[in-house]
Amino acid sequence: MDTQIPKPTPHNDHRLVLPWKTRITLFFLNTFNDAARRRDGTVNRRLFALLDSFSLKTPPNPKPRNGVKTFDITVDPSRNLWFRLFVPCDPQSDTPLPVVVFFHGGGFVYLAPDFKAYDDVCRRFARKIPAVVVSVNYRLAPEHRYPAQYEDGFDVLKFLDEQSHVLPENADMSRCFLAGDSAGGNLAHHMAKRACESKFTHLKIIGLVAIQPFFGGEERTKSELELAEVDVIVSIKRTDWMWKAFMPPESGMDRDHEVINVSGPKAADISKLDFPATMVVVAGFDSLKDWQTRYYEWLKNSGKEAYLVRYPNMFHAFYVFPEVPESSQLISEIKHFIHNQCSKHVVK
């Protein structure tokens, strides 16, 4: 079986072609992100408070908007651990729905589930798949370094398993998917691995969607070097800063640690784990694509079910921009993957 889903070939001129709306949004986001990074390795969080004045944060809304209700559920107030719950509204249907636990991107340093782009995309997931979506607010670096993010992610999984009553009655915990983009894709992978090594009462993870996951290593890959001046979001300078902010000082960690370079020299052996079927999304103008492709190949070599979806003409995090046609295409691909996996795990 060919596990690579073909996509159109890149433009002959090898230039990234984007709508003006997308370019303007990227310009402002990159400007804020770069300005917030201090030379001493800290982040100016006050700058991000300005985002509220630009309506870039969205509050929960129990009234349906675009066919979806949202609620914020607190897990542990002492560490601001919470998640946004997205519930599709169809009063005529009590059909069991899969549960998608989603981890947002941002290089482990930025963003949150209430950031408008992530609220919008999770709302689209809930409506289009359809599914009950849980979008996790985990602690950010450098204020909270590794392994804080992974502890938060797994504690949300335990919370869902133990407190499943917080989900709607038609949420099917036996058909749970982990998903995430960029840093969230990294988190989703490690949550899947840890779940395989743990025992849950109700929660069963049957699929993983890794959207352009944020992996790395000490090596400079071909795509990192060739796309250094082309990638509109990711660059070596930015990712080096983020990994440094992520790793605890004096920990002895480097970028070949298994949590960063998952398929590298210190990679964990997952060959004997019941690791879920995985969909890996890669974009042609994403400088991290070599790490992501290696991840897919590592899964296959470990004997796991894996699917590689390529978007040769796209950039890092393209799918959160609804004006880009490939965004809707990817959501359709994710829907197909989830429905396909659910068909193998029919509710009895």
Short mmCIF file of C-alpha atoms in Angstrom, two decimals, residues 91-291:
data_model
loop_
_atom_site.label_atom_id
_atom_site.label_comp_id
_atom_site.label_asym_id
_atom_site.label_seq_id
_atom_site.Cartn_x
_atom_site.Cartn_y
_atom_site.Cartn_z
CA PRO A 91 -29.70 18.71 18.09
CA GLN A 92 -31.05 15.94 15.86
CA SER A 93 -28.04 13.69 16.27
CA ASP A 94 -26.81 11.68 19.25
CA THR A 95 -24.29 9.78 17.15
CA PRO A 96 -21.08 9.02 19.09
CA LEU A 97 -18.31 11.41 18.07
CA PRO A 98 -14.54 10.86 18.20
CA VAL A 99 -12.54 12.98 20.63
CA VAL A 100 -9.58 15.00 19.30
CA VAL A 101 -7.09 16.24 21.90
CA PHE A 102 -5.25 19.12 20.23
CA PHE A 103 -1.95 20.80 21.18
CA HIS A 104 -1.28 24.23 19.70
CA GLY A 105 1.99 25.37 18.13
CA GLY A 106 4.23 28.31 18.95
CA GLY A 107 7.67 26.79 19.49
CA PHE A 108 6.79 25.93 23.12
CA VAL A 109 7.09 29.70 23.79
CA TYR A 110 4.03 31.40 22.32
CA LEU A 111 0.25 31.20 21.81
CA ALA A 112 -2.67 29.46 23.53
CA PRO A 113 -6.04 27.83 22.74
CA ASP A 114 -7.81 31.21 22.97
CA PHE A 115 -5.60 32.72 20.26
CA LYS A 116 -8.12 33.48 17.50
CA ALA A 117 -6.40 31.41 14.81
CA TYR A 118 -6.44 28.31 17.02
CA ASP A 119 -9.97 28.89 18.24
CA ASP A 120 -11.07 29.15 14.61
CA VAL A 121 -9.21 26.07 13.40
CA CYS A 122 -10.40 23.89 16.29
CA ARG A 123 -13.92 25.11 15.60
CA ARG A 124 -13.46 23.97 11.99
CA PHE A 125 -12.21 20.56 13.18
CA ALA A 126 -15.23 20.14 15.45
CA ARG A 127 -17.67 21.08 12.70
CA LYS A 128 -16.07 19.45 9.66
CA ILE A 129 -14.92 16.09 11.05
CA PRO A 130 -17.22 16.24 13.19
CA ALA A 131 -15.60 15.63 16.57
CA VAL A 132 -15.45 16.82 20.16
CA VAL A 133 -12.21 18.81 20.34
CA VAL A 134 -10.14 19.44 23.47
CA SER A 135 -7.53 22.19 22.93
CA VAL A 136 -4.91 22.14 25.70
CA ASN A 137 -3.38 25.20 27.37
CA TYR A 138 0.05 24.01 28.52
CA ARG A 139 2.77 26.01 30.28
CA LEU A 140 5.20 27.92 28.07
CA ALA A 141 8.99 28.28 28.02
CA PRO A 142 11.24 29.87 29.08
CA GLU A 143 9.29 30.51 32.29
CA HIS A 144 8.46 26.80 32.36
CA ARG A 145 11.02 24.59 30.67
CA TYR A 146 11.00 20.93 29.72
CA PRO A 147 9.33 18.72 30.92
CA ALA A 148 6.53 21.07 32.10
CA GLN A 149 4.70 20.98 28.75
CA TYR A 150 4.70 17.17 28.65
CA GLU A 151 3.53 16.90 32.26
CA ASP A 152 0.64 19.25 31.45
CA GLY A 153 -0.32 17.35 28.32
CA PHE A 154 -0.38 13.98 30.04
CA ASP A 155 -2.25 15.34 33.06
CA VAL A 156 -5.01 16.51 30.71
CA LEU A 157 -5.24 12.98 29.28
CA LYS A 158 -5.51 11.56 32.82
CA PHE A 159 -8.13 14.20 33.67
CA LEU A 160 -10.23 13.23 30.64
CA ASP A 161 -9.96 9.56 31.55
CA GLU A 162 -10.95 10.15 35.17
CA GLN A 163 -13.43 13.03 34.65
CA SER A 164 -15.04 12.07 31.38
CA HIS A 165 -18.34 13.57 32.58
CA VAL A 166 -16.99 17.01 31.57
CA LEU A 167 -17.40 15.94 27.94
CA PRO A 168 -20.75 15.69 26.15
CA GLU A 169 -22.56 12.34 26.42
CA ASN A 170 -21.89 11.45 22.79
CA ALA A 171 -18.09 11.91 23.14
CA ASP A 172 -16.63 8.49 22.38
CA MET A 173 -13.56 8.09 24.58
CA SER A 174 -12.73 4.77 22.93
CA ARG A 175 -11.99 6.64 19.68
CA CYS A 176 -9.60 9.35 20.78
CA PHE A 177 -7.09 11.10 18.52
CA LEU A 178 -4.10 13.23 19.46
CA ALA A 179 -3.28 16.11 17.14
CA GLY A 180 -1.07 19.16 17.06
CA ASP A 181 0.90 21.46 14.83
CA SER A 182 4.56 22.50 15.18
CA ALA A 183 5.45 22.27 18.90
CA GLY A 184 2.00 20.78 19.41
CA GLY A 185 2.84 18.04 16.92
CA ASN A 186 5.94 17.23 18.98
CA LEU A 187 3.78 17.12 22.12
CA ALA A 188 1.15 14.93 20.46
CA HIS A 189 3.79 12.38 19.47
CA HIS A 190 5.23 12.15 22.98
CA MET A 191 1.76 11.99 24.54
CA ALA A 192 0.94 9.06 22.23
CA LYS A 193 4.14 7.28 23.26
CA ARG A 194 3.50 7.86 26.97
CA ALA A 195 -0.11 6.75 26.62
CA CYS A 196 1.13 3.48 25.09
CA GLU A 197 3.20 2.96 28.22
CA SER A 198 0.29 3.76 30.58
CA LYS A 199 -3.10 2.35 31.48
CA PHE A 200 -6.32 4.28 31.06
CA THR A 201 -9.79 3.20 32.12
CA HIS A 202 -11.86 4.85 29.39
CA LEU A 203 -9.48 6.70 27.07
CA LYS A 204 -8.18 4.81 24.04
CA ILE A 205 -5.96 6.60 21.53
CA ILE A 206 -6.37 5.21 18.03
CA GLY A 207 -4.75 7.91 15.89
CA LEU A 208 -2.19 10.71 15.81
CA VAL A 209 -2.17 13.73 13.49
CA ALA A 210 1.25 15.42 13.46
CA ILE A 211 0.94 18.65 11.46
CA GLN A 212 4.42 19.90 10.56
CA PRO A 213 5.80 18.79 13.96
CA PHE A 214 8.59 20.82 15.57
CA PHE A 215 11.54 18.42 15.70
CA GLY A 216 15.22 19.21 15.41
CA GLY A 217 18.77 18.11 16.10
CA GLU A 218 22.36 19.23 16.29
CA GLU A 219 22.75 18.66 12.55
CA ARG A 220 21.77 21.37 10.06
CA THR A 221 19.57 19.63 7.51
CA LYS A 222 19.46 20.43 3.82
CA SER A 223 16.01 22.03 4.09
CA GLU A 224 17.07 24.20 7.05
CA LEU A 225 19.99 25.58 5.05
CA GLU A 226 18.27 25.91 1.68
CA LEU A 227 15.09 27.51 3.04
CA ALA A 228 16.79 29.76 5.61
CA GLU A 229 15.87 32.90 3.66
CA VAL A 230 12.63 31.57 2.17
CA ASP A 231 10.63 30.17 5.10
CA VAL A 232 8.19 32.87 6.19
CA ILE A 233 7.85 31.63 9.79
CA VAL A 234 10.67 29.27 10.75
CA SER A 235 14.38 30.07 10.60
CA ILE A 236 17.50 28.61 12.19
CA LYS A 237 17.89 31.73 14.32
CA ARG A 238 14.34 31.44 15.66
CA THR A 239 14.38 27.69 16.25
CA ASP A 240 17.78 27.79 17.97
CA TRP A 241 16.42 30.46 20.34
CA MET A 242 13.29 28.41 21.03
CA TRP A 243 15.17 25.19 21.74
CA LYS A 244 17.49 27.08 24.08
CA ALA A 245 14.47 28.55 25.88
CA PHE A 246 12.92 25.07 26.04
CA MET A 247 15.90 23.16 27.50
CA PRO A 248 16.63 23.56 31.23
CA PRO A 249 20.01 25.25 31.90
CA GLU A 250 22.70 22.92 33.22
CA SER A 251 20.55 19.90 32.30
CA GLY A 252 23.08 18.53 29.86
CA MET A 253 20.41 18.42 27.15
CA ASP A 254 21.25 19.20 23.56
CA ARG A 255 19.14 19.16 20.40
CA ASP A 256 19.79 15.43 19.92
CA HIS A 257 17.80 14.64 23.06
CA GLU A 258 15.05 12.15 22.18
CA VAL A 259 12.30 14.68 22.93
CA ILE A 260 13.69 16.98 20.20
CA ASN A 261 15.37 14.62 17.73
CA VAL A 262 12.81 11.83 17.98
CA SER A 263 14.31 9.77 15.17
CA GLY A 264 17.96 10.57 15.95
CA PRO A 265 20.83 8.75 17.67
CA LYS A 266 19.05 8.78 21.06
CA ALA A 267 15.64 7.82 19.71
CA ALA A 268 13.34 5.70 21.85
CA ASP A 269 12.47 2.19 20.68
CA ILE A 270 8.76 2.16 19.89
CA SER A 271 8.81 -1.07 17.87
CA LYS A 272 7.12 -3.05 20.65
CA LEU A 273 4.58 -0.37 21.55
CA ASP A 274 0.99 -0.35 20.31
CA PHE A 275 1.62 3.04 18.75
CA PRO A 276 -1.41 4.56 16.99
CA ALA A 277 -1.72 5.10 13.25
CA THR A 278 -0.05 8.41 12.41
CA MET A 279 -0.63 11.04 9.75
CA VAL A 280 2.40 13.28 9.18
CA VAL A 281 1.92 16.58 7.32
CA VAL A 282 4.88 18.19 5.52
CA ALA A 283 5.07 21.44 3.51
CA GLY A 284 7.55 22.23 0.76
CA PHE A 285 8.49 25.69 2.06
CA ASP A 286 8.84 24.57 5.69
CA SER A 287 12.52 24.46 6.66
CA LEU A 288 11.69 21.72 9.20
CA LYS A 289 10.44 19.34 6.51
CA ASP A 290 13.55 17.12 6.55
CA TRP A 291 13.08 16.41 10.27
#
